[in-house]
PDB file of C-alpha atoms in Angstrom:
ATOM      1  CA  UNK A   1       2.465 -53.967  -3.426  1.00  0.00           C
ATOM      2  CA  UNK A   2      -1.139 -54.820  -3.800  1.00  0.00           C
ATOM      3  CA  UNK A   3      -3.469 -51.882  -3.033  1.00  0.00           C
ATOM      4  CA  UNK A   4      -6.546 -54.004  -3.125  1.00  0.00           C
ATOM      5  CA  UNK A   5      -8.037 -52.006  -5.993  1.00  0.00           C
ATOM      6  CA  UNK A   6      -8.698 -53.545  -9.314  1.00  0.00           C
ATOM      7  CA  UNK A   7      -6.904 -51.899 -12.283  1.00  0.00           C
ATOM      8  CA  UNK A   8     -10.253 -50.530 -13.442  1.00  0.00           C
ATOM      9  CA  UNK A   9     -10.753 -48.725 -10.120  1.00  0.00           C
ATOM     10  CA  UNK A  10      -7.162 -47.469 -10.078  1.00  0.00           C
ATOM     11  CA  UNK A  11      -7.730 -45.819 -13.491  1.00  0.00           C
ATOM     12  CA  UNK A  12     -10.982 -44.328 -12.216  1.00  0.00           C
ATOM     13  CA  UNK A  13      -9.202 -42.816  -9.198  1.00  0.00           C
ATOM     14  CA  UNK A  14      -6.503 -41.435 -11.509  1.00  0.00           C
ATOM     15  CA  UNK A  15      -9.127 -39.817 -13.760  1.00  0.00           C
ATOM     16  CA  UNK A  16     -10.925 -38.267 -10.767  1.00  0.00           C
ATOM     17  CA  UNK A  17      -7.645 -36.883  -9.392  1.00  0.00           C
ATOM     18  CA  UNK A  18      -6.780 -35.438 -12.830  1.00  0.00           C
ATOM     19  CA  UNK A  19     -10.222 -33.789 -13.136  1.00  0.00           C
ATOM     20  CA  UNK A  20      -9.922 -32.233  -9.667  1.00  0.00           C
ATOM     21  CA  UNK A  21      -6.447 -30.932 -10.556  1.00  0.00           C
ATOM     22  CA  UNK A  22      -7.743 -29.395 -13.812  1.00  0.00           C
ATOM     23  CA  UNK A  23     -10.700 -27.757 -12.031  1.00  0.00           C
ATOM     24  CA  UNK A  24      -8.399 -26.348  -9.340  1.00  0.00           C
ATOM     25  CA  UNK A  25      -6.029 -24.941 -11.988  1.00  0.00           C
ATOM     26  CA  UNK A  26      -8.967 -23.321 -13.820  1.00  0.00           C
ATOM     27  CA  UNK A  27     -10.324 -21.824 -10.611  1.00  0.00           C
ATOM     28  CA  UNK A  28      -6.891 -20.419  -9.704  1.00  0.00           C
ATOM     29  CA  UNK A  29      -6.496 -18.896 -13.187  1.00  0.00           C
ATOM     30  CA  UNK A  30      -9.960 -17.313 -13.027  1.00  0.00           C
ATOM     31  CA  UNK A  31      -9.258 -15.942  -9.544  1.00  0.00           C
ATOM     32  CA  UNK A  32      -5.908 -14.491 -10.644  1.00  0.00           C
ATOM     33  CA  UNK A  33      -7.430 -12.822 -13.725  1.00  0.00           C
ATOM     34  CA  UNK A  34     -10.579 -11.423 -12.111  1.00  0.00           C
ATOM     35  CA  UNK A  35      -9.007  -8.004 -11.534  1.00  0.00           C
ATOM     36  CA  UNK A  36      -7.194  -7.979 -14.864  1.00  0.00           C
ATOM     37  CA  UNK A  37     -10.303  -8.089 -17.049  1.00  0.00           C
ATOM     38  CA  UNK A  38     -11.363  -4.674 -18.251  1.00  0.00           C
ATOM     39  CA  UNK A  39     -14.728  -3.930 -19.762  1.00  0.00           C
ATOM     40  CA  UNK A  40     -15.329  -1.370 -22.460  1.00  0.00           C
ATOM     41  CA  UNK A  41     -17.937   1.193 -21.440  1.00  0.00           C
ATOM     42  CA  UNK A  42     -19.367   4.308 -23.004  1.00  0.00           C
ATOM     43  CA  UNK A  43     -20.004   7.400 -20.865  1.00  0.00           C
ATOM     44  CA  UNK A  44     -23.779   6.775 -20.973  1.00  0.00           C
ATOM     45  CA  UNK A  45     -23.187   3.247 -19.634  1.00  0.00           C
ATOM     46  CA  UNK A  46     -20.966   4.640 -16.874  1.00  0.00           C
ATOM     47  CA  UNK A  47     -23.694   7.134 -15.939  1.00  0.00           C
ATOM     48  CA  UNK A  48     -26.412   4.464 -15.951  1.00  0.00           C
ATOM     49  CA  UNK A  49     -24.413   1.816 -14.113  1.00  0.00           C
ATOM     50  CA  UNK A  50     -21.367   3.344 -12.394  1.00  0.00           C
ATOM     51  CA  UNK A  51     -18.526   0.843 -11.952  1.00  0.00           C
ATOM     52  CA  UNK A  52     -16.886   0.264  -8.598  1.00  0.00           C
ATOM     53  CA  UNK A  53     -14.092   2.660  -7.725  1.00  0.00           C
ATOM     54  CA  UNK A  54     -10.747   1.165  -8.684  1.00  0.00           C
ATOM     55  CA  UNK A  55     -12.195  -1.499 -10.978  1.00  0.00           C
ATOM     56  CA  UNK A  56     -10.187  -1.700 -14.219  1.00  0.00           C
ATOM     57  CA  UNK A  57     -12.183  -0.714 -17.286  1.00  0.00           C
ATOM     58  CA  UNK A  58     -11.871   0.839 -20.717  1.00  0.00           C
ATOM     59  CA  UNK A  59     -13.717   4.066 -21.448  1.00  0.00           C
ATOM     60  CA  UNK A  60     -14.450   5.101 -25.007  1.00  0.00           C
ATOM     61  CA  UNK A  61     -16.000   8.183 -26.535  1.00  0.00           C
ATOM     62  CA  UNK A  62     -15.262  11.585 -27.989  1.00  0.00           C
ATOM     63  CA  UNK A  63     -13.093  14.251 -26.336  1.00  0.00           C
ATOM     64  CA  UNK A  64     -15.427  17.180 -25.733  1.00  0.00           C
ATOM     65  CA  UNK A  65     -14.507  20.455 -27.459  1.00  0.00           C
ATOM     66  CA  UNK A  66     -13.020  23.001 -25.039  1.00  0.00           C
ATOM     67  CA  UNK A  67     -12.583  20.519 -22.214  1.00  0.00           C
ATOM     68  CA  UNK A  68      -8.845  19.821 -22.539  1.00  0.00           C
ATOM     69  CA  UNK A  69      -6.707  21.486 -19.871  1.00  0.00           C
ATOM     70  CA  UNK A  70      -3.107  20.861 -18.885  1.00  0.00           C
ATOM     71  CA  UNK A  71      -1.730  21.200 -15.362  1.00  0.00           C
ATOM     72  CA  UNK A  72       1.356  23.383 -14.731  1.00  0.00           C
ATOM     73  CA  UNK A  73       3.510  20.219 -14.596  1.00  0.00           C
ATOM     74  CA  UNK A  74       2.903  19.853 -18.352  1.00  0.00           C
ATOM     75  CA  UNK A  75       2.133  16.126 -18.291  1.00  0.00           C
ATOM     76  CA  UNK A  76      -1.170  15.903 -16.452  1.00  0.00           C
ATOM     77  CA  UNK A  77      -4.193  16.623 -18.583  1.00  0.00           C
ATOM     78  CA  UNK A  78      -7.877  16.796 -17.784  1.00  0.00           C
ATOM     79  CA  UNK A  79     -10.619  16.407 -20.341  1.00  0.00           C
ATOM     80  CA  UNK A  80     -14.174  15.191 -20.712  1.00  0.00           C
ATOM     81  CA  UNK A  81     -15.190  12.132 -22.715  1.00  0.00           C
ATOM     82  CA  UNK A  82     -18.735  12.159 -24.002  1.00  0.00           C
ATOM     83  CA  UNK A  83     -20.967  10.089 -26.232  1.00  0.00           C
ATOM     84  CA  UNK A  84     -23.786  12.562 -26.835  1.00  0.00           C
ATOM     85  CA  UNK A  85     -25.796  11.318 -23.865  1.00  0.00           C
ATOM     86  CA  UNK A  86     -23.401  11.551 -20.927  1.00  0.00           C
ATOM     87  CA  UNK A  87     -19.993  12.937 -20.058  1.00  0.00           C
ATOM     88  CA  UNK A  88     -17.214  11.537 -17.867  1.00  0.00           C
ATOM     89  CA  UNK A  89     -14.308  13.658 -16.599  1.00  0.00           C
ATOM     90  CA  UNK A  90     -10.923  12.053 -17.228  1.00  0.00           C
ATOM     91  CA  UNK A  91      -7.457  12.758 -15.900  1.00  0.00           C
ATOM     92  CA  UNK A  92      -4.262  11.389 -17.425  1.00  0.00           C
ATOM     93  CA  UNK A  93      -0.553  11.864 -16.735  1.00  0.00           C
ATOM     94  CA  UNK A  94       1.809  11.053 -19.535  1.00  0.00           C
ATOM     95  CA  UNK A  95       2.627  11.701 -23.136  1.00  0.00           C
ATOM     96  CA  UNK A  96      -0.438  12.232 -25.276  1.00  0.00           C
ATOM     97  CA  UNK A  97      -0.813  10.262 -28.509  1.00  0.00           C
ATOM     98  CA  UNK A  98      -0.152  12.284 -31.684  1.00  0.00           C
ATOM     99  CA  UNK A  99      -3.749  12.035 -32.863  1.00  0.00           C
ATOM    100  CA  UNK A 100      -5.234  13.091 -29.513  1.00  0.00           C
ATOM    101  CA  UNK A 101      -7.162  16.330 -29.965  1.00  0.00           C
ATOM    102  CA  UNK A 102     -10.444  17.808 -28.861  1.00  0.00           C
ATOM    103  CA  UNK A 103     -13.302  16.420 -30.906  1.00  0.00           C
ATOM    104  CA  UNK A 104     -11.466  13.181 -31.687  1.00  0.00           C
ATOM    105  CA  UNK A 105     -12.265   9.703 -30.516  1.00  0.00           C
ATOM    106  CA  UNK A 106     -10.397   8.221 -27.585  1.00  0.00           C
ATOM    107  CA  UNK A 107     -10.184   4.954 -25.711  1.00  0.00           C
ATOM    108  CA  UNK A 108      -8.769   5.183 -22.195  1.00  0.00           C
ATOM    109  CA  UNK A 109      -7.671   2.301 -19.983  1.00  0.00           C
ATOM    110  CA  UNK A 110      -7.870   2.942 -16.266  1.00  0.00           C
ATOM    111  CA  UNK A 111     -10.360   3.026 -13.449  1.00  0.00           C
ATOM    112  CA  UNK A 112     -13.013   5.232 -11.929  1.00  0.00           C
ATOM    113  CA  UNK A 113     -12.011   7.064  -8.796  1.00  0.00           C
ATOM    114  CA  UNK A 114     -14.228   7.527  -5.775  1.00  0.00           C
ATOM    115  CA  UNK A 115     -14.466  11.184  -6.833  1.00  0.00           C
ATOM    116  CA  UNK A 116     -16.272  10.246 -10.068  1.00  0.00           C
ATOM    117  CA  UNK A 117     -13.245  11.027 -12.237  1.00  0.00           C
ATOM    118  CA  UNK A 118     -11.849   8.392 -14.574  1.00  0.00           C
ATOM    119  CA  UNK A 119      -8.110   8.014 -13.973  1.00  0.00           C
ATOM    120  CA  UNK A 120      -6.564   6.851 -17.236  1.00  0.00           C
ATOM    121  CA  UNK A 121      -3.372   4.805 -17.300  1.00  0.00           C
ATOM    122  CA  UNK A 122      -3.101   4.835 -21.082  1.00  0.00           C
ATOM    123  CA  UNK A 123      -4.826   6.574 -23.975  1.00  0.00           C
ATOM    124  CA  UNK A 124      -5.489   5.377 -27.481  1.00  0.00           C
ATOM    125  CA  UNK A 125      -6.527   8.136 -29.869  1.00  0.00           C
ATOM    126  CA  UNK A 126      -8.803   7.285 -32.736  1.00  0.00           C
ATOM    127  CA  UNK A 127      -9.065   9.075 -36.016  1.00  0.00           C
ATOM    128  CA  UNK A 128     -11.953   9.366 -38.396  1.00  0.00           C
ATOM    129  CA  UNK A 129     -12.107   7.763 -41.813  1.00  0.00           C
ATOM    130  CA  UNK A 130     -11.024  11.075 -43.402  1.00  0.00           C
ATOM    131  CA  UNK A 131      -7.679  11.045 -41.582  1.00  0.00           C
ATOM    132  CA  UNK A 132      -4.705  12.286 -43.585  1.00  0.00           C
ATOM    133  CA  UNK A 133      -1.158  12.238 -42.158  1.00  0.00           C
ATOM    134  CA  UNK A 134       0.379  15.644 -41.584  1.00  0.00           C
ATOM    135  CA  UNK A 135       3.004  14.966 -44.246  1.00  0.00           C
ATOM    136  CA  UNK A 136       0.305  14.491 -46.882  1.00  0.00           C
ATOM    137  CA  UNK A 137      -2.054  17.236 -45.715  1.00  0.00           C
ATOM    138  CA  UNK A 138      -0.587  20.049 -47.848  1.00  0.00           C
ATOM    139  CA  UNK A 139       0.135  17.953 -50.929  1.00  0.00           C
ATOM    140  CA  UNK A 140      -1.918  17.963 -54.088  1.00  0.00           C
ATOM    141  CA  UNK A 141      -3.742  14.812 -55.152  1.00  0.00           C
ATOM    142  CA  UNK A 142      -1.048  14.063 -57.765  1.00  0.00           C
ATOM    143  CA  UNK A 143       1.715  14.362 -55.151  1.00  0.00           C
ATOM    144  CA  UNK A 144      -0.219  12.113 -52.733  1.00  0.00           C
ATOM    145  CA  UNK A 145      -0.722   9.537 -55.477  1.00  0.00           C
ATOM    146  CA  UNK A 146       3.005   9.625 -56.301  1.00  0.00           C
ATOM    147  CA  UNK A 147       3.980   9.162 -52.620  1.00  0.00           C
ATOM    148  CA  UNK A 148       1.604   6.221 -52.247  1.00  0.00           C
ATOM    149  CA  UNK A 149       2.974   4.610 -55.431  1.00  0.00           C
ATOM    150  CA  UNK A 150       6.545   5.042 -54.214  1.00  0.00           C
ATOM    151  CA  UNK A 151       5.641   3.466 -50.901  1.00  0.00           C
ATOM    152  CA  UNK A 152       4.274   0.360 -52.616  1.00  0.00           C
ATOM    153  CA  UNK A 153       7.343  -0.100 -54.861  1.00  0.00           C
TER     154      UNK A 153
END
C-alpha cells in the first residue's frame, strides 16, 4: 500500500507521534505525583506561609519542653514543634519512636488541618551528636571501648 508519503515524511510523522506520546506520559506522571510530593517546612515557614489544609508536607523542628500530652487511649499524642521563632501544634496516633522525647528533634510527615493543627502520619525522631545508646549510657569509657571493639571484630 502506498500512502503517498515519502519515507522521509513517514519518519518525521513517526518522530512527532513518539514525541507527543512521551510528552503525554510525562504530563500524566506529573499529574499523578502532584499530591504525593511533600515539602519540608520549619514552623516559622508554616507561620509565614501557611500551607493549604490537607496538602502533604514534612514538618521539622524541636519538640517543645512540657508540651507532650497523651490522650486516654494511650496512642494519640499532642505536642508542639518549634524552631525558636514559631510553634506548630501536632497530633499523632501511633507508636512513638524510641528517641522521641521533649526537647529532641523531630520530623513529621502529614498535613495541616483546617484547625491549624498538623496531623502527623509518621514521626522520625532525631538525636543530637552526643547521643549514646541506653546500653552504653552507664558504662565506663573502657567498657564502651571494649564493646565497640567487639562489634568491629
